[in-house]
mmCIF file of C-alpha atoms in Angstrom:
data_model
loop_
_atom_site.group_PDB
_atom_site.id
_atom_site.type_symbol
_atom_site.label_atom_id
_atom_site.label_comp_id
_atom_site.label_asym_id
_atom_site.label_seq_id
_atom_site.Cartn_x
_atom_site.Cartn_y
_atom_site.Cartn_z
ATOM 1 C CA MET A 1 -96.687 -176.530 10.375
ATOM 2 C CA THR A 2 -95.172 -174.299 13.143
ATOM 3 C CA SER A 3 -97.207 -173.239 16.194
ATOM 4 C CA ILE A 4 -95.416 -169.666 16.244
ATOM 5 C CA THR A 5 -97.750 -167.217 14.428
ATOM 6 C CA SER A 6 -95.494 -165.007 12.565
ATOM 7 C CA SER A 7 -96.662 -162.170 10.344
ATOM 8 C CA GLY A 8 -95.712 -162.375 6.700
ATOM 9 C CA GLU A 9 -93.231 -159.356 6.971
ATOM 10 C CA GLU A 10 -91.459 -161.359 9.714
ATOM 11 C CA ILE A 11 -91.417 -164.622 7.567
ATOM 12 C CA ILE A 12 -90.172 -162.880 4.515
ATOM 13 C CA GLU A 13 -87.469 -160.809 6.714
ATOM 14 C CA ARG A 14 -86.302 -164.471 8.067
ATOM 15 C CA TYR A 15 -86.137 -165.805 4.541
ATOM 16 C CA ILE A 16 -84.051 -162.854 3.295
ATOM 17 C CA LYS A 17 -81.614 -163.166 6.066
ATOM 18 C CA SER A 18 -81.110 -166.939 5.347
ATOM 19 C CA LYS A 19 -80.254 -165.945 1.723
ATOM 20 C CA ALA A 20 -77.600 -163.396 2.922
ATOM 21 C CA THR A 21 -75.030 -165.176 0.501
ATOM 22 C CA LEU A 22 -76.851 -163.666 -2.569
ATOM 23 C CA SER A 23 -76.201 -160.341 -3.900
ATOM 24 C CA LYS A 24 -77.718 -157.152 -2.518
ATOM 25 C CA VAL A 25 -79.719 -156.552 -5.808
ATOM 26 C CA THR A 26 -80.892 -160.021 -5.821
ATOM 27 C CA LEU A 27 -82.294 -159.837 -2.038
ATOM 28 C CA ARG A 28 -83.663 -156.556 -2.935
ATOM 29 C CA ASN A 29 -85.438 -158.116 -5.817
ATOM 30 C CA TYR A 30 -86.452 -161.044 -3.840
ATOM 31 C CA GLN A 31 -87.971 -158.871 -0.947
ATOM 32 C CA THR A 32 -89.672 -156.402 -3.272
ATOM 33 C CA LEU A 33 -91.599 -159.270 -4.918
ATOM 34 C CA LEU A 34 -92.438 -161.182 -1.797
ATOM 35 C CA LEU A 35 -93.717 -157.950 -0.242
ATOM 36 C CA GLN A 36 -95.741 -157.304 -3.394
ATOM 37 C CA PHE A 37 -97.162 -160.825 -3.104
ATOM 38 C CA LEU A 38 -97.946 -160.131 0.561
ATOM 39 C CA ARG A 39 -99.872 -156.988 -0.315
ATOM 40 C CA TYR A 40 -101.919 -159.040 -3.038
ATOM 41 C CA CYS A 41 -102.652 -161.779 -0.465
ATOM 42 C CA HIS A 42 -103.740 -159.044 2.135
ATOM 43 C CA ASP A 43 -105.811 -157.414 -0.734
ATOM 44 C CA HIS A 44 -107.538 -160.615 -1.660
ATOM 45 C CA GLY A 45 -108.063 -161.906 2.052
ATOM 46 C CA LEU A 46 -105.513 -164.568 1.760
ATOM 47 C CA SER A 47 -102.778 -165.669 4.358
ATOM 48 C CA LEU A 48 -99.099 -165.867 3.021
ATOM 49 C CA LEU A 49 -98.728 -169.420 4.345
ATOM 50 C CA LYS A 50 -102.203 -170.790 3.258
ATOM 51 C CA THR A 51 -102.187 -169.740 -0.431
ATOM 52 C CA THR A 52 -103.076 -172.166 -3.021
ATOM 53 C CA GLU A 53 -101.813 -172.878 -6.530
ATOM 54 C CA THR A 54 -104.775 -170.953 -8.025
ATOM 55 C CA ASP A 55 -103.989 -168.181 -5.691
ATOM 56 C CA ILE A 56 -100.294 -167.886 -6.806
ATOM 57 C CA ALA A 57 -101.365 -168.292 -10.505
ATOM 58 C CA GLY A 58 -103.852 -165.584 -10.075
ATOM 59 C CA PHE A 59 -100.959 -163.061 -8.763
ATOM 60 C CA ILE A 60 -98.557 -164.146 -11.439
ATOM 61 C CA SER A 61 -101.204 -163.667 -14.212
ATOM 62 C CA GLN A 62 -101.415 -160.121 -13.594
ATOM 63 C CA PHE A 63 -97.932 -159.409 -15.240
ATOM 64 C CA GLU A 64 -97.610 -158.801 -18.859
ATOM 65 C CA TYR A 65 -94.483 -160.684 -19.976
ATOM 66 C CA LYS A 66 -93.772 -164.163 -19.880
ATOM 67 C CA SER A 67 -90.179 -163.646 -18.809
ATOM 68 C CA THR A 68 -91.549 -161.675 -15.708
ATOM 69 C CA LYS A 69 -93.941 -164.195 -14.891
ATOM 70 C CA ASN A 70 -91.371 -166.909 -15.042
ATOM 71 C CA SER A 71 -88.974 -164.939 -12.971
ATOM 72 C CA TYR A 72 -91.699 -164.260 -10.404
ATOM 73 C CA ARG A 73 -92.825 -167.952 -10.280
ATOM 74 C CA THR A 74 -89.264 -169.035 -9.733
ATOM 75 C CA ILE A 75 -88.766 -166.641 -6.906
ATOM 76 C CA LEU A 76 -92.122 -167.602 -5.275
ATOM 77 C CA SER A 77 -91.269 -171.303 -5.691
ATOM 78 C CA ILE A 78 -87.840 -171.055 -4.076
ATOM 79 C CA PHE A 79 -89.607 -169.051 -1.186
ATOM 80 C CA TYR A 80 -92.359 -171.708 -0.603
ATOM 81 C CA LYS A 81 -89.524 -174.412 -0.771
ATOM 82 C CA TRP A 82 -87.987 -172.648 2.045
ATOM 83 C CA CYS A 83 -91.036 -172.444 3.830
ATOM 84 C CA PHE A 84 -91.613 -176.013 3.437
ATOM 85 C CA LYS A 85 -88.161 -176.912 4.773
ATOM 86 C CA HIS A 86 -88.650 -174.834 7.844
ATOM 87 C CA HIS A 87 -92.295 -176.625 8.332
ATOM 88 C CA LEU A 88 -94.339 -173.295 7.778
ATOM 89 C CA VAL A 89 -96.334 -174.877 5.034
ATOM 90 C CA ASP A 90 -97.383 -178.410 4.150
ATOM 91 C CA SER A 91 -96.224 -178.169 0.474
ATOM 92 C CA ASN A 92 -94.953 -175.986 -2.087
ATOM 93 C CA PRO A 93 -98.187 -174.352 -3.912
ATOM 94 C CA VAL A 94 -95.896 -172.984 -6.770
ATOM 95 C CA GLU A 95 -94.543 -176.336 -7.690
ATOM 96 C CA ASP A 96 -97.003 -177.389 -10.578
ATOM 97 C CA ILE A 97 -97.651 -173.769 -11.961
ATOM 98 C CA VAL A 98 -96.525 -173.535 -15.407
ATOM 99 C CA VAL A 99 -96.532 -170.064 -17.087
ATOM 100 C CA THR A 100 -97.706 -170.550 -20.635
ATOM 101 C CA ASN A 101 -98.804 -167.138 -21.929
ATOM 102 C CA GLY A 102 -97.720 -163.506 -21.963
ATOM 103 C CA ARG A 103 -95.896 -161.279 -24.149
ATOM 104 C CA LYS A 104 -92.273 -161.755 -24.968
ATOM 105 C CA ASN A 105 -89.858 -158.746 -24.622
ATOM 106 C CA LYS A 106 -88.980 -157.398 -27.927
ATOM 107 C CA VAL A 107 -85.226 -157.373 -28.508
ATOM 108 C CA GLU A 108 -83.932 -155.362 -31.300
ATOM 109 C CA LEU A 109 -80.955 -156.964 -32.737
ATOM 110 C CA MET A 110 -78.038 -155.042 -34.234
ATOM 111 C CA ARG A 111 -78.100 -155.204 -38.031
ATOM 112 C CA GLU A 112 -75.147 -156.283 -39.949
ATOM 113 C CA ILE A 113 -74.692 -152.873 -41.677
ATOM 114 C CA ASP A 114 -74.532 -151.252 -38.083
ATOM 115 C CA PHE A 115 -71.782 -153.917 -37.104
ATOM 116 C CA THR A 116 -69.736 -152.943 -40.136
ATOM 117 C CA LYS A 117 -70.134 -149.251 -39.236
ATOM 118 C CA ILE A 118 -68.829 -149.982 -35.812
ATOM 119 C CA LEU A 119 -65.998 -152.003 -37.295
ATOM 120 C CA THR A 120 -64.742 -148.990 -39.264
ATOM 121 C CA LYS A 121 -64.535 -146.936 -36.021
ATOM 122 C CA CYS A 122 -62.336 -149.413 -34.169
ATOM 123 C CA GLU A 123 -58.934 -148.298 -33.577
ATOM 124 C CA GLY A 124 -56.460 -151.220 -33.818
ATOM 125 C CA LEU A 125 -56.607 -154.867 -34.120
ATOM 126 C CA ARG A 126 -57.752 -155.165 -30.228
ATOM 127 C CA GLU A 127 -60.987 -153.352 -30.625
ATOM 128 C CA ILE A 128 -61.841 -155.013 -34.003
ATOM 129 C CA THR A 129 -61.281 -158.462 -32.495
ATOM 130 C CA MET A 130 -63.235 -157.568 -29.211
ATOM 131 C CA MET A 131 -66.187 -156.185 -31.500
ATOM 132 C CA SER A 132 -66.073 -159.247 -33.610
ATOM 133 C CA MET A 133 -66.318 -161.405 -30.400
ATOM 134 C CA PHE A 134 -69.245 -159.667 -29.261
ATOM 135 C CA TRP A 135 -71.046 -159.849 -32.647
ATOM 136 C CA TYR A 136 -70.074 -163.602 -33.603
ATOM 137 C CA THR A 137 -70.582 -165.116 -29.964
ATOM 138 C CA GLY A 138 -73.215 -163.006 -28.440
ATOM 139 C CA VAL A 139 -70.969 -162.830 -25.265
ATOM 140 C CA ARG A 140 -71.755 -159.606 -22.985
ATOM 141 C CA ALA A 141 -69.251 -157.136 -22.078
ATOM 142 C CA LYS A 142 -69.757 -157.957 -18.421
ATOM 143 C CA GLU A 143 -68.999 -161.691 -19.206
ATOM 144 C CA LEU A 144 -65.993 -160.708 -21.114
ATOM 145 C CA ARG A 145 -64.561 -158.798 -18.225
ATOM 146 C CA SER A 146 -65.372 -161.365 -15.462
ATOM 147 C CA GLU A 147 -62.526 -162.771 -13.528
ATOM 148 C CA GLU A 148 -63.776 -166.444 -14.315
ATOM 149 C CA HIS A 149 -63.491 -166.096 -17.995
ATOM 150 C CA THR A 150 -60.125 -164.110 -18.023
ATOM 151 C CA SER A 151 -58.506 -166.721 -15.820
ATOM 152 C CA GLU A 152 -59.375 -169.324 -18.530
ATOM 153 C CA LEU A 153 -57.865 -167.395 -21.498
#
């Protein structure tokens, strides 16, 4: 453990700076969640670097959706791995937390009749081919446009 007493904000700032290769959106999401967790710790009389598995599970449990809980669990686990690597904590308190409950996000899928209507509006073979690729493979438009995938074509 470090002998330097750092505030939670300073530790989070150091962590975010160490992840500078990540996208700005990812960094903002990490920072937002970590500051939210820091507020939770403060409101519950906890220290960021002395939280337990139970403390973190309590924070995660307040969210409704399982996917949100899993994302937050992952972000906190990565943060505490970094803290462990830098000798700020003795272990990763998130390591054994398993998210088991929560509502699933309801995704409304396109119906085949809607897909057929879209195909009738397509102008040319190129558009029909692209729409068919979306429909039959589930590929996202962003994935289809990415340089990685277009260089493989």
